[in-house]
Every structure is written in structure tokens, then in C-alpha cells.
CSV table of C-alpha atoms in Angstrom, one decimal:
chain,number,residue,atom,x,y,z
A,1,PHE,CA,-4.4,-69.3,-18.2
A,2,ARG,CA,-6.1,-72.3,-19.8
A,3,GLU,CA,-5.3,-71.2,-23.3
A,4,PRO,CA,-2.4,-68.7,-23.0
A,5,ASP,CA,-1.5,-66.4,-26.0
A,6,VAL,CA,2.2,-67.1,-25.4
A,7,ASP,CA,4.0,-70.3,-24.6
A,8,LEU,CA,4.5,-70.7,-20.9
A,9,SER,CA,6.4,-73.4,-19.1
A,10,GLU,CA,4.6,-75.5,-16.5
A,11,GLN,CA,6.5,-73.6,-13.9
A,12,GLU,CA,5.4,-70.2,-15.3
A,13,LYS,CA,1.8,-71.4,-15.4
A,14,LEU,CA,2.0,-72.3,-11.7
A,15,PHE,CA,3.5,-68.9,-10.8
A,16,PHE,CA,1.0,-66.8,-12.8
A,17,LEU,CA,-2.0,-68.8,-11.8
A,18,GLY,CA,-1.0,-68.7,-8.1
A,19,ALA,CA,-0.4,-64.9,-8.4
A,20,ALA,CA,-3.8,-64.5,-10.0
A,21,TYR,CA,-5.6,-66.3,-7.2
A,22,LEU,CA,-3.8,-64.3,-4.5
A,23,ASP,CA,-4.3,-60.9,-6.2
A,24,SER,CA,-8.0,-61.4,-6.6
A,25,PRO,CA,-10.0,-58.4,-5.3
A,26,LEU,CA,-12.9,-60.5,-3.9
A,27,GLU,CA,-14.3,-59.0,-0.6
A,28,GLU,CA,-16.2,-62.0,0.8
A,29,LEU,CA,-14.0,-63.6,3.4
A,30,SER,CA,-14.7,-67.3,2.7
A,31,ALA,CA,-14.2,-66.8,-1.0
A,32,ARG,CA,-11.0,-64.9,-0.4
A,33,GLN,CA,-9.6,-67.6,1.8
A,34,GLU,CA,-10.4,-70.3,-0.7
A,35,LEU,CA,-8.5,-68.4,-3.4
A,36,ALA,CA,-5.7,-67.9,-0.9
A,37,ARG,CA,-5.6,-71.7,-0.3
A,38,ARG,CA,-5.4,-72.4,-4.0
A,39,GLY,CA,-2.9,-69.7,-4.7
A,40,THR,CA,-0.5,-70.7,-1.9
A,41,GLN,CA,-0.6,-74.4,-3.0
A,42,LEU,CA,0.2,-73.4,-6.6
A,43,LEU,CA,3.1,-71.2,-5.5
A,44,GLN,CA,4.4,-73.9,-3.2
A,45,ASP,CA,4.4,-76.2,-6.2
A,46,TYR,CA,6.2,-73.5,-8.2
A,47,LEU,CA,8.9,-73.1,-5.6
A,48,GLY,CA,9.3,-76.8,-5.3
A,49,LYS,CA,10.1,-77.0,-9.0
A,50,MET,CA,12.7,-74.3,-9.0
A,51,ALA,CA,15.8,-76.5,-9.0
A,52,SER,CA,16.5,-75.4,-12.6
A,53,PRO,CA,18.9,-72.6,-13.1
A,54,GLY,CA,18.2,-69.2,-14.7
A,55,VAL,CA,15.4,-68.1,-12.4
A,56,SER,CA,16.0,-64.5,-11.2
A,57,PRO,CA,16.0,-63.6,-7.5
A,58,GLN,CA,13.3,-61.0,-8.3
A,59,THR,CA,11.0,-63.8,-9.5
A,60,LEU,CA,11.7,-66.0,-6.5
A,61,SER,CA,11.3,-63.0,-4.2
A,62,ARG,CA,7.9,-62.2,-5.8
A,63,ALA,CA,6.8,-65.8,-5.2
A,64,GLU,CA,7.8,-65.6,-1.6
A,65,VAL,CA,5.9,-62.3,-1.2
A,66,LEU,CA,2.8,-63.8,-2.6
A,67,LEU,CA,3.1,-66.8,-0.4
A,68,GLY,CA,3.4,-64.5,2.6
A,69,LYS,CA,0.3,-62.7,1.5
A,70,GLY,CA,-1.5,-66.0,1.1
A,71,TYR,CA,-0.6,-67.3,4.5
A,72,GLN,CA,-1.5,-64.0,6.1
A,73,ALA,CA,-4.9,-64.2,4.5
A,74,LEU,CA,-5.2,-67.7,6.0
A,75,ASN,CA,-4.2,-66.4,9.4
A,76,GLN,CA,-1.1,-68.5,9.5
A,77,ALA,CA,1.2,-65.8,10.8
A,78,ASP,CA,4.3,-68.0,11.3
A,79,LEU,CA,4.4,-69.1,7.7
A,80,ALA,CA,3.6,-65.6,6.5
A,81,LEU,CA,6.5,-64.2,8.5
A,82,ASP,CA,8.9,-66.8,7.2
A,83,HIS,CA,8.0,-66.1,3.5
A,84,TYR,CA,8.1,-62.4,3.9
A,85,GLU,CA,11.6,-62.7,5.5
A,86,LYS,CA,12.8,-64.9,2.7
A,87,SER,CA,11.6,-62.4,0.2
A,88,LEU,CA,13.5,-59.6,1.8
A,89,ARG,CA,16.7,-61.6,1.9
A,90,LEU,CA,16.4,-62.0,-1.9
A,91,ASN,CA,15.5,-58.4,-2.4
A,92,SER,CA,15.7,-56.0,0.5
A,93,ARG,CA,14.1,-53.0,-1.2
A,94,GLN,CA,10.5,-54.1,-1.2
A,95,LEU,CA,7.5,-52.3,0.4
A,96,LEU,CA,4.9,-55.0,0.8
A,97,PRO,CA,6.9,-57.6,2.7
A,98,ALA,CA,8.6,-55.0,5.0
A,99,TYR,CA,5.3,-53.3,5.8
A,100,SER,CA,3.5,-56.6,6.3
A,101,LEU,CA,6.2,-57.8,8.7
A,102,GLY,CA,5.8,-54.6,10.6
A,103,LEU,CA,2.1,-55.3,11.1
A,104,LEU,CA,2.6,-59.0,12.0
A,105,TYR,CA,5.4,-58.3,14.5
A,106,ALA,CA,3.3,-55.5,16.1
A,107,GLY,CA,0.4,-57.9,16.4
A,108,ARG,CA,2.7,-60.3,18.3
A,109,GLY,CA,3.9,-57.5,20.6
A,110,ASP,CA,7.5,-57.6,19.2
A,111,LEU,CA,7.8,-53.8,19.0
A,112,ALA,CA,11.5,-53.8,18.2
A,113,ARG,CA,11.2,-56.0,15.1
A,114,SER,CA,8.0,-54.2,14.1
A,115,GLU,CA,9.9,-50.8,14.2
A,116,HIS,CA,12.8,-52.3,12.2
A,117,SER,CA,10.4,-53.6,9.5
A,118,PHE,CA,8.5,-50.3,9.2
A,119,SER,CA,11.8,-48.4,9.0
A,120,GLN,CA,13.0,-50.8,6.3
A,121,ALA,CA,9.9,-50.1,4.3
A,122,LEU,CA,10.5,-46.4,4.6
A,123,GLN,CA,14.1,-46.7,3.4
A,124,GLY,CA,12.9,-47.5,-0.1
A,125,PHE,CA,9.6,-45.7,0.1
A,126,PRO,CA,10.0,-42.7,2.5
A,127,LYS,CA,6.5,-41.3,1.8
A,128,HIS,CA,4.7,-44.6,2.6
A,129,VAL,CA,2.0,-43.2,4.9
A,130,PRO,CA,0.9,-46.6,6.5
A,131,SER,CA,4.5,-47.3,7.6
A,132,ILE,CA,4.8,-43.8,9.0
A,133,HIS,CA,1.5,-44.3,10.8
A,134,GLY,CA,2.8,-47.7,12.1
A,135,LEU,CA,5.9,-46.1,13.6
A,136,GLY,CA,3.6,-43.5,15.3
A,137,ALA,CA,1.5,-46.3,16.8
A,138,LEU,CA,4.6,-48.0,18.0
A,139,ALA,CA,5.9,-44.8,19.6
A,140,GLU,CA,2.6,-44.3,21.3
A,141,ALA,CA,2.7,-47.9,22.6
A,142,LYS,CA,6.1,-47.2,24.1
A,143,GLY,CA,4.9,-44.0,25.7
A,144,ASN,CA,6.9,-41.7,23.5
A,145,SER,CA,4.1,-39.2,22.8
A,146,SER,CA,6.2,-36.6,21.1
A,147,GLU,CA,7.6,-39.1,18.6
A,148,ALA,CA,4.1,-40.5,18.0
A,149,LEU,CA,2.7,-37.0,17.4
A,150,LYS,CA,5.5,-36.2,15.0
A,151,ASN,CA,4.8,-39.4,13.0
A,152,PHE,CA,1.0,-38.9,12.9
A,153,ASP,CA,1.5,-35.3,11.8
A,154,GLN,CA,3.9,-36.4,9.1
A,155,ALA,CA,1.4,-39.0,7.9
A,156,ILE,CA,-1.4,-36.4,7.7
A,157,GLN,CA,0.9,-33.9,5.9
A,158,LEU,CA,1.6,-36.5,3.2
A,159,TYR,CA,-2.0,-37.8,3.1
A,160,PRO,CA,-4.5,-35.4,4.7
A,161,ALA,CA,-7.3,-38.0,4.2
A,162,SER,CA,-5.5,-40.5,6.5
A,163,LEU,CA,-8.5,-41.4,8.7
A,164,SER,CA,-6.5,-43.7,10.9
A,165,SER,CA,-3.9,-41.0,11.6
A,166,HIS,CA,-6.5,-38.4,12.5
A,167,TYR,CA,-8.2,-40.8,14.8
A,168,ARG,CA,-5.0,-41.8,16.6
A,169,LEU,CA,-4.2,-38.1,17.1
A,170,ALA,CA,-7.6,-37.6,18.6
A,171,GLN,CA,-7.1,-40.5,21.0
A,172,MET,CA,-3.7,-39.1,22.1
A,173,HIS,CA,-5.3,-35.6,22.7
A,174,LEU,CA,-8.1,-37.2,24.7
A,175,ARG,CA,-5.6,-38.9,27.0
A,176,SER,CA,-3.7,-35.7,27.5
A,177,GLN,CA,-7.0,-33.8,28.2
A,178,ALA,CA,-6.5,-31.6,25.1
A,179,THR,CA,-10.2,-31.7,24.4
A,180,GLY,CA,-10.3,-28.9,21.9
A,181,LYS,CA,-7.7,-30.6,19.7
A,182,ALA,CA,-9.4,-34.0,20.2
A,183,ALA,CA,-12.7,-32.6,19.1
A,184,ALA,CA,-11.1,-31.1,16.0
A,185,GLU,CA,-9.5,-34.3,15.0
A,186,LEU,CA,-12.7,-36.3,15.6
A,187,ARG,CA,-14.7,-33.8,13.4
A,188,THR,CA,-12.0,-34.2,10.7
A,189,CYS,CA,-12.6,-38.0,10.9
A,190,LEU,CA,-16.3,-37.5,10.4
A,191,SER,CA,-15.8,-35.1,7.5
A,192,LEU,CA,-13.7,-37.8,5.8
A,193,ASP,CA,-16.2,-40.6,6.7
A,194,PRO,CA,-19.5,-39.6,8.2
A,195,ARG,CA,-20.2,-43.2,9.1
A,196,TYR,CA,-16.9,-43.7,11.0
A,197,LEU,CA,-18.3,-45.3,14.2
A,198,PRO,CA,-15.3,-44.8,16.6
A,199,ALA,CA,-15.3,-41.1,15.9
A,200,LEU,CA,-19.1,-40.8,16.3
A,201,VAL,CA,-18.9,-42.5,19.7
A,202,ASP,CA,-15.8,-40.7,21.0
A,203,LEU,CA,-17.1,-37.3,20.0
A,204,GLY,CA,-20.5,-38.1,21.5
A,205,HIS,CA,-18.9,-38.8,24.8
A,206,LEU,CA,-16.7,-35.8,24.7
A,207,LEU,CA,-19.6,-33.4,23.9
A,208,SER,CA,-21.7,-35.1,26.6
A,209,ARG,CA,-19.0,-34.3,29.2
A,210,GLN,CA,-19.0,-30.7,27.9
A,211,ASN,CA,-22.8,-30.5,28.3
A,212,GLN,CA,-23.3,-30.1,24.5
A,213,LEU,CA,-26.2,-32.5,24.8
A,214,ASP,CA,-28.2,-32.0,21.6
A,215,GLU,CA,-25.2,-32.7,19.4
A,216,SER,CA,-24.0,-35.5,21.6
A,217,ARG,CA,-27.4,-37.2,21.3
A,218,GLU,CA,-27.4,-36.8,17.6
A,219,LEU,CA,-24.0,-38.4,17.3
A,220,PHE,CA,-25.0,-41.4,19.5
A,221,GLU,CA,-28.2,-41.8,17.4
A,222,ARG,CA,-26.2,-41.9,14.2
A,223,ALA,CA,-23.9,-44.5,15.8
A,224,LEU,CA,-26.8,-46.6,16.8
A,225,LYS,CA,-28.2,-46.7,13.3
A,226,LEU,CA,-24.8,-48.1,12.2
A,227,ASP,CA,-24.8,-50.8,15.0
A,228,ASP,CA,-27.9,-51.2,17.0
A,229,SER,CA,-26.5,-54.2,18.9
A,230,ARG,CA,-24.2,-52.1,21.1
A,231,GLU,CA,-25.3,-51.9,24.7
A,232,ASP,CA,-23.0,-49.0,25.4
A,233,LEU,CA,-24.7,-46.7,22.9
A,234,TYR,CA,-28.1,-47.2,24.5
A,235,ASN,CA,-26.5,-46.4,27.9
A,236,ALA,CA,-24.8,-43.3,26.5
A,237,LEU,CA,-28.2,-42.1,25.1
A,238,SER,CA,-29.7,-42.8,28.5
A,239,VAL,CA,-27.1,-40.6,30.2
A,240,VAL,CA,-27.7,-37.8,27.8
A,241,ALA,CA,-31.5,-38.0,28.3
A,242,SER,CA,-30.9,-37.8,32.1
A,243,LEU,CA,-28.7,-34.7,31.7
A,244,GLN,CA,-31.5,-33.2,29.5
A,245,ASP,CA,-33.9,-33.8,32.4
A,246,LYS,CA,-35.8,-36.4,30.5
A,247,PRO,CA,-36.0,-39.3,33.0
A,248,LEU,CA,-38.7,-41.3,31.2
A,249,GLU,CA,-36.6,-41.3,28.0
A,250,ALA,CA,-33.5,-42.3,30.0
A,251,VAL,CA,-35.3,-45.3,31.3
A,252,ALA,CA,-36.8,-46.1,27.9
A,253,PHE,CA,-33.4,-46.4,26.3
A,254,LEU,CA,-32.3,-48.9,28.9
A,255,GLN,CA,-35.5,-50.9,28.7
A,256,LYS,CA,-34.9,-51.3,25.0
A,257,VAL,CA,-31.6,-53.1,25.8
A,258,VAL,CA,-33.4,-55.4,28.3
A,259,THR,CA,-36.1,-56.2,25.8
A,260,ARG,CA,-33.5,-57.0,23.1
A,261,GLY,CA,-31.8,-59.4,25.4
A,262,ILE,CA,-28.4,-57.7,25.3
A,263,ALA,CA,-28.4,-56.1,28.7
A,264,GLY,CA,-25.3,-56.6,30.9
A,265,GLU,CA,-24.2,-55.4,34.3
A,266,MET,CA,-23.9,-51.8,33.0
A,267,THR,CA,-27.5,-51.5,31.8
A,268,TYR,CA,-29.0,-53.1,34.9
A,269,MET,CA,-26.9,-50.9,37.2
A,270,ASN,CA,-27.8,-47.7,35.4
A,271,LEU,CA,-31.5,-48.7,35.2
A,272,GLY,CA,-31.4,-49.4,39.0
A,273,ASN,CA,-29.9,-46.0,39.6
A,274,LEU,CA,-32.5,-44.2,37.5
A,275,TYR,CA,-35.3,-46.0,39.4
A,276,ALA,CA,-33.7,-45.1,42.7
A,277,GLN,CA,-33.4,-41.5,41.7
A,278,GLN,CA,-37.2,-41.5,41.0
A,279,LYS,CA,-37.8,-43.1,44.5
A,280,ASN,CA,-39.1,-46.3,42.7
A,281,PHE,CA,-37.0,-48.5,45.0
A,282,ARG,CA,-38.8,-51.8,44.3
A,283,GLN,CA,-38.1,-51.5,40.6
A,284,ALA,CA,-34.6,-50.5,41.5
A,285,ILE,CA,-34.2,-53.6,43.6
A,286,GLN,CA,-35.2,-55.8,40.6
A,287,SER,CA,-32.7,-54.1,38.4
A,288,PHE,CA,-29.9,-54.3,41.0
A,289,ASP,CA,-30.7,-58.0,41.5
A,290,ALA,CA,-30.4,-58.6,37.7
A,291,ALA,CA,-27.0,-56.7,37.8
A,292,MET,CA,-25.9,-59.0,40.7
A,293,LYS,CA,-26.5,-62.1,38.6
A,294,LYS,CA,-24.2,-60.6,35.9
A,295,SER,CA,-21.5,-59.6,38.5
A,296,PRO,CA,-22.1,-61.2,41.9
A,297,GLU,CA,-18.8,-59.9,43.4
A,298,ASN,CA,-19.4,-56.2,42.7
A,299,PRO,CA,-19.5,-54.1,45.9
A,300,ARG,CA,-21.0,-51.1,44.1
A,301,ILE,CA,-24.1,-53.1,43.2
A,302,LEU,CA,-24.3,-54.6,46.7
A,303,PHE,CA,-24.2,-51.1,48.2
A,304,ALA,CA,-26.9,-49.8,45.9
A,305,LEU,CA,-29.1,-52.8,46.6
A,306,GLY,CA,-28.6,-52.5,50.4
A,307,MET,CA,-29.6,-48.8,50.3
A,308,CYS,CA,-32.8,-49.6,48.3
A,309,HIS,CA,-33.8,-52.2,50.9
A,310,LEU,CA,-33.2,-49.7,53.7
A,311,ASN,CA,-35.4,-47.1,51.8
A,312,ILE,CA,-38.3,-49.5,51.8
A,313,GLY,CA,-37.9,-50.5,55.4
A,314,ASN,CA,-36.1,-53.8,55.0
A,315,ARG,CA,-33.6,-52.8,57.7
A,316,THR,CA,-32.3,-56.4,58.4
A,317,GLN,CA,-31.6,-57.2,54.7
A,318,GLY,CA,-30.2,-53.8,53.9
A,319,LYS,CA,-27.8,-54.0,56.9
A,320,ALA,CA,-26.7,-57.5,55.9
A,321,LEU,CA,-25.9,-56.3,52.3
A,322,LEU,CA,-23.9,-53.4,53.6
A,323,GLU,CA,-21.9,-55.8,55.8
A,324,GLN,CA,-21.2,-57.9,52.7
A,325,VAL,CA,-19.9,-54.8,51.0
A,326,LEU,CA,-17.4,-54.3,53.8
A,327,GLN,CA,-16.3,-57.9,53.6
A,328,MET,CA,-15.5,-57.4,49.9
A,329,ASP,CA,-14.2,-53.8,50.3
A,330,PRO,CA,-13.0,-53.0,53.9
A,331,GLN,CA,-12.1,-49.5,52.8
A,332,ASN,CA,-15.6,-48.6,51.6
A,333,ALA,CA,-16.3,-45.4,53.6
A,334,ASP,CA,-19.9,-45.1,52.5
A,335,ALA,CA,-21.0,-48.5,53.7
A,336,ARG,CA,-19.1,-48.0,56.9
A,337,GLN,CA,-20.8,-44.7,57.5
A,338,VAL,CA,-24.3,-46.0,56.9
A,339,LEU,CA,-23.7,-49.1,59.1
A,340,LYS,CA,-22.5,-46.7,61.9
A,341,GLN,CA,-25.7,-44.8,61.6
A,342,LEU,CA,-27.7,-48.0,61.8
A,343,THR,CA,-26.0,-49.2,65.0
A,344,LYS,CA,-26.6,-45.9,66.8
A,345,PRO,CA,-28.8,-46.4,69.9
């Protein structure tokens, strides 16, 4: 644009240079945002100089779309919404602004406007899979399962490689306990993208519940290679190892979490339970104490801690902990039953 092959007005230079910045395919976030800042400024300057007649609505509409795109990249949703809306008022049969409005309104929880925007996108482009998928997600959010299934199925028919549609179908089947259909959709996701972490994790849990432990473990291990900072994956592997009757491996998975400094209540609770199952009550007490530091008002941890103290002969401390459980959860039948036994003459 510094030495154009054709004569461009100053206004045209602003438009094309701004568009070039905003259409850049850079992937790195900070670089993309810097280009978005430059592009939006140039296009704002362009629109500010548009007092002269002869500019087509299509050109103005394109500038508004690009500004919406720029502000969306800069996470300035209000400005993005404003410019996308202006663009559609100039030219209602556009895909990008209508679809983008659908996403932005959905993100704000405005389901009615989101649905209107996705539908507007489909009026001009009836086979636009992301908009069909968007309507499916909205129907699901509103509890209209049949409509959601219809939309996701339509999206898949138009584009069988729609990973997001296959995954949303799997989620719906899981919630309705249609485990066979859910497993099929999750396997389809992994055939499309073997590194798709959500499908690896969900299928791993599903197979674990079905006692298909070897494949479940393999899936969790693949997931862990993709993201070894996830506490839940180590815990999932620990559960599978326990079901495979490998208690030492089950403990080892959880100890890795503790060693790495990413252990939360879940890990310490599960580790305490494993030690308690192995009659290693003193180790269990240490784990439950650590869990209590993470979640001091959790009656489940208090109950487990109280039972461990009772099992090593700390009757007074165990009884006091169980009484605390009843203070927090008066309906806790297990704590009430144990205390009743302790008070028998």
C-alpha cells in the first residue's frame, strides 16, 4: 500500500490498509490484537472522512463489518455489536455480521437476539453449518432437546466433519443416559481429531463406568500427554487403577499430583480414602487434614477424618469430629449412627 499500482484516494488507502490489518492470518494473540488496534483506528479514520457523496452502502457496510471484527478481536463486545448491527442495517444479507452477532448475544445470555441473528444468517446462507450449530446450542440451553438434536443432525449431514456438532450430540446423549449413542459420537470425534481432549476425557469416564478399564486408562493417558497439569486426569487414572485392583498404582497417580503442587481437595480426599482402604489410617489422617485445609466446611471430609481417628483409638477426637459433622449436616445418618454406637453403655 505504500506504492500502489493504481491511484487510490486517501480514503481508499485508509480502507484497504485497515482491511489488510484486520484480515491478517496471524495466530499469535498479542500480534493479532496489535493489528486489530491498527486496523480499527484506520477504519475509524476512514468512516470519519466519509462525508463525501458517492460511497456505496456496500463499501460502508464492509467497513462496519471490519470494525466489528476488530473490536471483537480486542474483546470490546459493545463496540463490536454496534458496528455489526450498523453493517446489517446497510446490507441485511450478510453472513459474517449476523453470525458474529449470534455468538456475541449468546455469550451475553441474550438467547432471543442470538437466535434471531443465527436465523438471519441462515436466511441468506441456509447451509451455514456454524449458524445451524448455534441454533442447536440455543435450543439445548432452552431445554428443547428434540430441536437441538434436529439442528445438530442437520449440521452433521451438511458437514460430517463438524467436530463441535458431534461433541454436542455426545453431551446430550450422555445426559439422557443413551451411553451407546454417546460413545459412538465421542469415537467419531476422536476419528476426526485424535487429540481432541474433551472427547478423550468423556469417553474415558464413560468406559470406566462400563468397566472397560484398559481402554479407559489408555484414553486418560493420551489426555494426560496433551495436558499434564490437569488434576482430574490423575484422579481418573487413580480410579481406574483401583478398579483394576492395583492399589499401589492408584496411590502413585495421586502422589504425583501432590509432588507437582497441583493437588486440591479432590486429590487429598481420594488419597485419604485409598490409605483408609489399605488400613493405613495415620497416612489417611494426613491426607484428610490436607483436604480440610482446602475445604474446611466439608462434612464428608470431617466424617472420614473422624472415622480414621476412631480406627486408631482416638475416641475423643473422633467423636468430636463426628459431632461437628452433625452441626454442619444435621441429616447425616452415617455420623448419627456412629455416634449412637459410641454412646451405648
